[in-house]
mmCIF file of C-alpha atoms in Angstrom:
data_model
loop_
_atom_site.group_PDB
_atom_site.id
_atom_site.type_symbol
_atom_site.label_atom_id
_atom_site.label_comp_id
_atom_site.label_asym_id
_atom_site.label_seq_id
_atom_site.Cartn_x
_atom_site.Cartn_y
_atom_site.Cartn_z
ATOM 1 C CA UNK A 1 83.579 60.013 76.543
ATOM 2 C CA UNK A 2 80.100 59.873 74.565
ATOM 3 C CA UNK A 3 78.568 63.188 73.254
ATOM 4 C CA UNK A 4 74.532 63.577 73.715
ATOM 5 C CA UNK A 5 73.648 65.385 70.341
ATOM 6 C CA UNK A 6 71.051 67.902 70.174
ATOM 7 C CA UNK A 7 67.372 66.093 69.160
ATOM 8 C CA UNK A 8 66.075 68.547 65.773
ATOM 9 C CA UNK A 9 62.318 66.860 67.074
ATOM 10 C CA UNK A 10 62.476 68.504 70.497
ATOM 11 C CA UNK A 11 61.302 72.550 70.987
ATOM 12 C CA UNK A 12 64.074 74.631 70.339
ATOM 13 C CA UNK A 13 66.179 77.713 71.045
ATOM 14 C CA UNK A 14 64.154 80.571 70.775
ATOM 15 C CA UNK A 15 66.525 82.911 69.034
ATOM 16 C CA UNK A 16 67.163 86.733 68.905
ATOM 17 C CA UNK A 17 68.972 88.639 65.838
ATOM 18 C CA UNK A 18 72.221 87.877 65.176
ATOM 19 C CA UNK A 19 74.819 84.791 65.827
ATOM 20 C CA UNK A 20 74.781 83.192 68.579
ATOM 21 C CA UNK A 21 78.087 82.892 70.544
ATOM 22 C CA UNK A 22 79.463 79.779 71.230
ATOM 23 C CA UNK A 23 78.901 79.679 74.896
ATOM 24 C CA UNK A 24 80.668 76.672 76.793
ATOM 25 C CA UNK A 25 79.170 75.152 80.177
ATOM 26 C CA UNK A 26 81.695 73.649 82.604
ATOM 27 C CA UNK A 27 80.899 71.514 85.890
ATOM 28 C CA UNK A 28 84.460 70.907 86.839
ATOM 29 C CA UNK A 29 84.559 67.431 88.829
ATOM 30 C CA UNK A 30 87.845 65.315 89.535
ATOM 31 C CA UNK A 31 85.788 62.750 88.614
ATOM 32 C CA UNK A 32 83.689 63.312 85.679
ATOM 33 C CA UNK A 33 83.190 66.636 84.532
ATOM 34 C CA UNK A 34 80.091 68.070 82.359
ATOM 35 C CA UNK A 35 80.978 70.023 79.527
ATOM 36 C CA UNK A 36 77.636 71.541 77.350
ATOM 37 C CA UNK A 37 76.662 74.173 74.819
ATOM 38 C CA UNK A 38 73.398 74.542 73.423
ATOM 39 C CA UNK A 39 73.364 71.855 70.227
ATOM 40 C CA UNK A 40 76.004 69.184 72.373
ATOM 41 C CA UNK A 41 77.125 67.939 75.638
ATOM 42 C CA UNK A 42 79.921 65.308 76.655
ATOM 43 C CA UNK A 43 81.886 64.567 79.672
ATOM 44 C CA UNK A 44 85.337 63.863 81.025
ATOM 45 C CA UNK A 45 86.242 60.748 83.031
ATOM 46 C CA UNK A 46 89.548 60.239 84.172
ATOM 47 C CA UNK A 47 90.975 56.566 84.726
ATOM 48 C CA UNK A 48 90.192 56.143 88.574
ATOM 49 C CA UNK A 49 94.492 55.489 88.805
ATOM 50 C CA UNK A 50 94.824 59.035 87.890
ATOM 51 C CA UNK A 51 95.630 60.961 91.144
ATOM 52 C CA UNK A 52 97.021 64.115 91.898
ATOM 53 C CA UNK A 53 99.132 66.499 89.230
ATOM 54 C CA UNK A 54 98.670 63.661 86.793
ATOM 55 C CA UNK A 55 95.204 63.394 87.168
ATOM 56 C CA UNK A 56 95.162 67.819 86.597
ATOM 57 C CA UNK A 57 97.467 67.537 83.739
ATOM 58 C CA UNK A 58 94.574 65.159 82.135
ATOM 59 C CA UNK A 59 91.870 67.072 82.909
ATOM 60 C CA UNK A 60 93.387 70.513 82.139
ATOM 61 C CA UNK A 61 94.094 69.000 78.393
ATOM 62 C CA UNK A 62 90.928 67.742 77.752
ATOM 63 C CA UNK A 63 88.875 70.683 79.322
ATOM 64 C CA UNK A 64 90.825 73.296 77.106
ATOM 65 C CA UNK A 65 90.222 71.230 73.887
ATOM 66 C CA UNK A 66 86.448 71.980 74.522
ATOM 67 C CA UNK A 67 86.924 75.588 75.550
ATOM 68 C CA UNK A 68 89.913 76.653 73.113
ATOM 69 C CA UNK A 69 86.907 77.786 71.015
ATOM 70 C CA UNK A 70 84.533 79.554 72.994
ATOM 71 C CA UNK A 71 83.026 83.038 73.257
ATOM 72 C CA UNK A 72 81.835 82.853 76.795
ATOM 73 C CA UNK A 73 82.579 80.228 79.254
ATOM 74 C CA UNK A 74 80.555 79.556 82.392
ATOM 75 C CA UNK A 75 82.130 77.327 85.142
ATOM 76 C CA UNK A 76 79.755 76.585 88.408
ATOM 77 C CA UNK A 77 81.251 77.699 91.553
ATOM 78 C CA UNK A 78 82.096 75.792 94.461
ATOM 79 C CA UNK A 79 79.256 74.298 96.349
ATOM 80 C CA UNK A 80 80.189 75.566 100.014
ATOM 81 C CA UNK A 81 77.808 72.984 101.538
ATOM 82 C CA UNK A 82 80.608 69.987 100.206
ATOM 83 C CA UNK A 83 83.942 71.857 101.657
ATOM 84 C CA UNK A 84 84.445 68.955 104.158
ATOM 85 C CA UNK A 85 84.903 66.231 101.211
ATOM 86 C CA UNK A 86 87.868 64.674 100.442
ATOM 87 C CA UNK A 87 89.645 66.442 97.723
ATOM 88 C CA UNK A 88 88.168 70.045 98.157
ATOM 89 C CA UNK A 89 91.866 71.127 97.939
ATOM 90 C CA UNK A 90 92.578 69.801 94.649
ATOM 91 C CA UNK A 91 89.084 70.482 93.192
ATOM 92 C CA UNK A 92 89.739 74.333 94.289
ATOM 93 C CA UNK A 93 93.431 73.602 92.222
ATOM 94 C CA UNK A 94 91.416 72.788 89.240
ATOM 95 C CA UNK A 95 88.902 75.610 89.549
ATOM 96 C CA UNK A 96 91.840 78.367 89.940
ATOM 97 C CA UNK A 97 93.819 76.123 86.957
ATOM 98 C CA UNK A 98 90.724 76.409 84.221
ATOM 99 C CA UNK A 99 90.210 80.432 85.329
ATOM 100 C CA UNK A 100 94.074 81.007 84.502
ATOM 101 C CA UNK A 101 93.925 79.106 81.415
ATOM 102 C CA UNK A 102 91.039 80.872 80.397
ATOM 103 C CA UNK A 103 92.457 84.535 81.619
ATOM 104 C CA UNK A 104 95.429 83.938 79.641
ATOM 105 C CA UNK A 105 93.752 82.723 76.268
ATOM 106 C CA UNK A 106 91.318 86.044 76.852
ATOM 107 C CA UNK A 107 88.598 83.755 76.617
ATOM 108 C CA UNK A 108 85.760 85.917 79.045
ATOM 109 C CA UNK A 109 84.350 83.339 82.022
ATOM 110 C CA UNK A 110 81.404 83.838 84.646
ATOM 111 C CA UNK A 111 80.704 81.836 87.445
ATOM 112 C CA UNK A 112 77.957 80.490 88.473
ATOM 113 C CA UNK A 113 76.597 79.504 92.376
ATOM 114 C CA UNK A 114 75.029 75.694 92.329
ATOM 115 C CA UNK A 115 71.964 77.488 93.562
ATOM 116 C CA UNK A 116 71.093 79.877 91.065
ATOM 117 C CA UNK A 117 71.958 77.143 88.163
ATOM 118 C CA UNK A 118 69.382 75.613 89.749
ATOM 119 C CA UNK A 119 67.038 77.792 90.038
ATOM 120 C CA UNK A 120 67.202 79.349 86.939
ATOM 121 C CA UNK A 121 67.274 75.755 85.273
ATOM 122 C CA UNK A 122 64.834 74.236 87.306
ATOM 123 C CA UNK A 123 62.682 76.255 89.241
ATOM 124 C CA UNK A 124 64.501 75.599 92.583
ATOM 125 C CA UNK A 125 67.668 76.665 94.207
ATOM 126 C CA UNK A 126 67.881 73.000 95.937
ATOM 127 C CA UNK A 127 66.798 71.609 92.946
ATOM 128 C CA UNK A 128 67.896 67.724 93.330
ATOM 129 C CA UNK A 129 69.734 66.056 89.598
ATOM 130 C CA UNK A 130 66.501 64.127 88.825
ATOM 131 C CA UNK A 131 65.060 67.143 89.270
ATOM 132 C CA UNK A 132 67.621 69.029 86.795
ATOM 133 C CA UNK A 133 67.114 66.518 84.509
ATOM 134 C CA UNK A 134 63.540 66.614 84.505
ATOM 135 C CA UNK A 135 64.065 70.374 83.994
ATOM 136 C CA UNK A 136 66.192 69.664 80.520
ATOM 137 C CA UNK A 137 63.929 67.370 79.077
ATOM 138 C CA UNK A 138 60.091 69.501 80.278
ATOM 139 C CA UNK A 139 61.986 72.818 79.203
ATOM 140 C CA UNK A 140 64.467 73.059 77.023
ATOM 141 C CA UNK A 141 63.467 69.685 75.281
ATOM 142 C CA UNK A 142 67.098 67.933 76.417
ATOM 143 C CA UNK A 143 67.074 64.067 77.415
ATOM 144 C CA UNK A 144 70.350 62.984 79.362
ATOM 145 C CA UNK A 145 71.131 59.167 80.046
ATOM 146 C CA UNK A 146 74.138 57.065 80.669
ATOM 147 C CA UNK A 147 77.262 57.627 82.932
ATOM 148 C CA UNK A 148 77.922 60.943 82.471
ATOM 149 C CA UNK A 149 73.913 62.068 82.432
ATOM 150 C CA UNK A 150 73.951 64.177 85.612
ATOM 151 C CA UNK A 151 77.594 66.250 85.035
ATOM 152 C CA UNK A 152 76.580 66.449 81.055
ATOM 153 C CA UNK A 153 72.721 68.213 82.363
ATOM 154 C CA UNK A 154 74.605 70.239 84.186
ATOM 155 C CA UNK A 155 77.212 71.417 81.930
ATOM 156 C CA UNK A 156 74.491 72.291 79.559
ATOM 157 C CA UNK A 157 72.329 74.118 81.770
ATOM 158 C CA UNK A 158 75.437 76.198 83.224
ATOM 159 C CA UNK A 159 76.069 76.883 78.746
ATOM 160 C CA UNK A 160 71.644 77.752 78.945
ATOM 161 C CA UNK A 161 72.368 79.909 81.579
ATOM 162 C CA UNK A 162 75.253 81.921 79.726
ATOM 163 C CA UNK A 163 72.749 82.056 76.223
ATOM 164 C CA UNK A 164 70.106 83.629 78.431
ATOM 165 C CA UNK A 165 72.276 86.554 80.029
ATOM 166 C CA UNK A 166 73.563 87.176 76.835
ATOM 167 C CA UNK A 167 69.917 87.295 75.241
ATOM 168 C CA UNK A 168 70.146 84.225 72.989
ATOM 169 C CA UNK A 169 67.595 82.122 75.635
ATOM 170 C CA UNK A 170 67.680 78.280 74.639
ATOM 171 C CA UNK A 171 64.175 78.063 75.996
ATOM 172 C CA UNK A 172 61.560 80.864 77.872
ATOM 173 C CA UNK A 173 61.911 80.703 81.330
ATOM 174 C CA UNK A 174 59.353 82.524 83.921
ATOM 175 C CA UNK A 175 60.750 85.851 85.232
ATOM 176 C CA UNK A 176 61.421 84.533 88.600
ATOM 177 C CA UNK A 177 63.574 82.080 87.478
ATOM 178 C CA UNK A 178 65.897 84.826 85.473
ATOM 179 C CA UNK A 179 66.717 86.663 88.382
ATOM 180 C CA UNK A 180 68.741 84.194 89.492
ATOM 181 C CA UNK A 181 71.398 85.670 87.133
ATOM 182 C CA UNK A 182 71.850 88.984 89.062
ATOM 183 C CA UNK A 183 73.635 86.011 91.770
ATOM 184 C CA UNK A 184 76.058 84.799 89.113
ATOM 185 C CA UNK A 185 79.492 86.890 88.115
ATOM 186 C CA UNK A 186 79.605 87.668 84.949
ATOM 187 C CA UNK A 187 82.286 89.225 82.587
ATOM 188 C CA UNK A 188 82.375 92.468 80.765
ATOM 189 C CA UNK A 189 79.373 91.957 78.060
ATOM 190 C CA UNK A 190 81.821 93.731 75.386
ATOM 191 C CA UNK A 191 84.762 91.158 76.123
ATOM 192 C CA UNK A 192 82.140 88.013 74.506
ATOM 193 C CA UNK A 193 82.564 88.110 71.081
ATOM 194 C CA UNK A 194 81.800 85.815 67.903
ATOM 195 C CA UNK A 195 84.817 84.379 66.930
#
């Protein structure tokens, strides 16, 4: 795992009164998963032997020792589109296993369609990862390189999209490109709290 740090020469967050809430992106993968909040981002690789509950076991450890701390998580949903790939069953396992982990820790989650992440990140509901991380670097002043680049962008903009709902934007977005949050579910605004 490497961690991209937040660049203090880049525009930053433009911030409203009060804390800001640790708010936790996740783009759950089996095979490198994007974790991201608004001053870091990292990833999680498992060894490519790692298969089946072993390979869950892994992942579920090292995704909770990110989100053990968060106000607000937000996990992208399924892409529907990618149903047909091998592994869909166990990737659902995973999705339902981070949701019950995060239920029972009372840690409040929202979830997030691929297409609205994209569009409110980018611009574009299609938007292609190039085009995400273009996005990061023109907007919210984020540069994302090496193995993990792609999953780590979009763990990140899945955390910028959580800051904005709760009105603690990372970066000013047009209008258009905040209504993709009325397509995202989102938790009970009084269950996120500072911890």
């Amino acid at each position: 795992m490497t961690a991209t740090l937040f660049d203090p020469e880049r525009p930053a967050a433009l911030a409203t009164a009060g804390p800001r809430p640790l708010v936790i992106g996740g783009d759950l993968s089996l095979r490198c998963t994007g974790i991201g909040a608004a001053e870091w981002t990292d990833y999680i690789k498992p060894k490519a032997a790692l298969r089946g509950h072993p390979r869950l076991a892994f992942l579920m450890e090292e995704i909770g020792s990110f989100f053990k701390s968060a106000d607000l998580v937000v996990l992208e949903g399924p892409s529907f589109g990618h149903a047909g790939q091998g592994g869909h069953e166990e990737l659902a396992g995973l999705r339902v296993m981070v949701q019950h982990w995060l239920w029972r820790r009372e840690i409040p989650y929202a979830i997030v369609p691929p297409s609205s992440l994209k569009l409110y990140f980018a611009g574009y509901g299609k938007a292609s990862k190039a085009q995400m991380r273009a996005a990061a670097e023109q907007i919210f002043g984020r540069t994302f390189e090496g193995p993990g680049a792609a999953d780590e962008c979009d763990g990140f903009a899945l955390a910028a999209i959580g800051c904005e709902w709760l009105g603690h934007p990372l970066a000013e977005v047009p209008e258009r490109q905040r209504e993709a949050l009325a397509g995202c579910q989102w938790p009970d605004r009084e269950a996120v709290t500072v911890r």
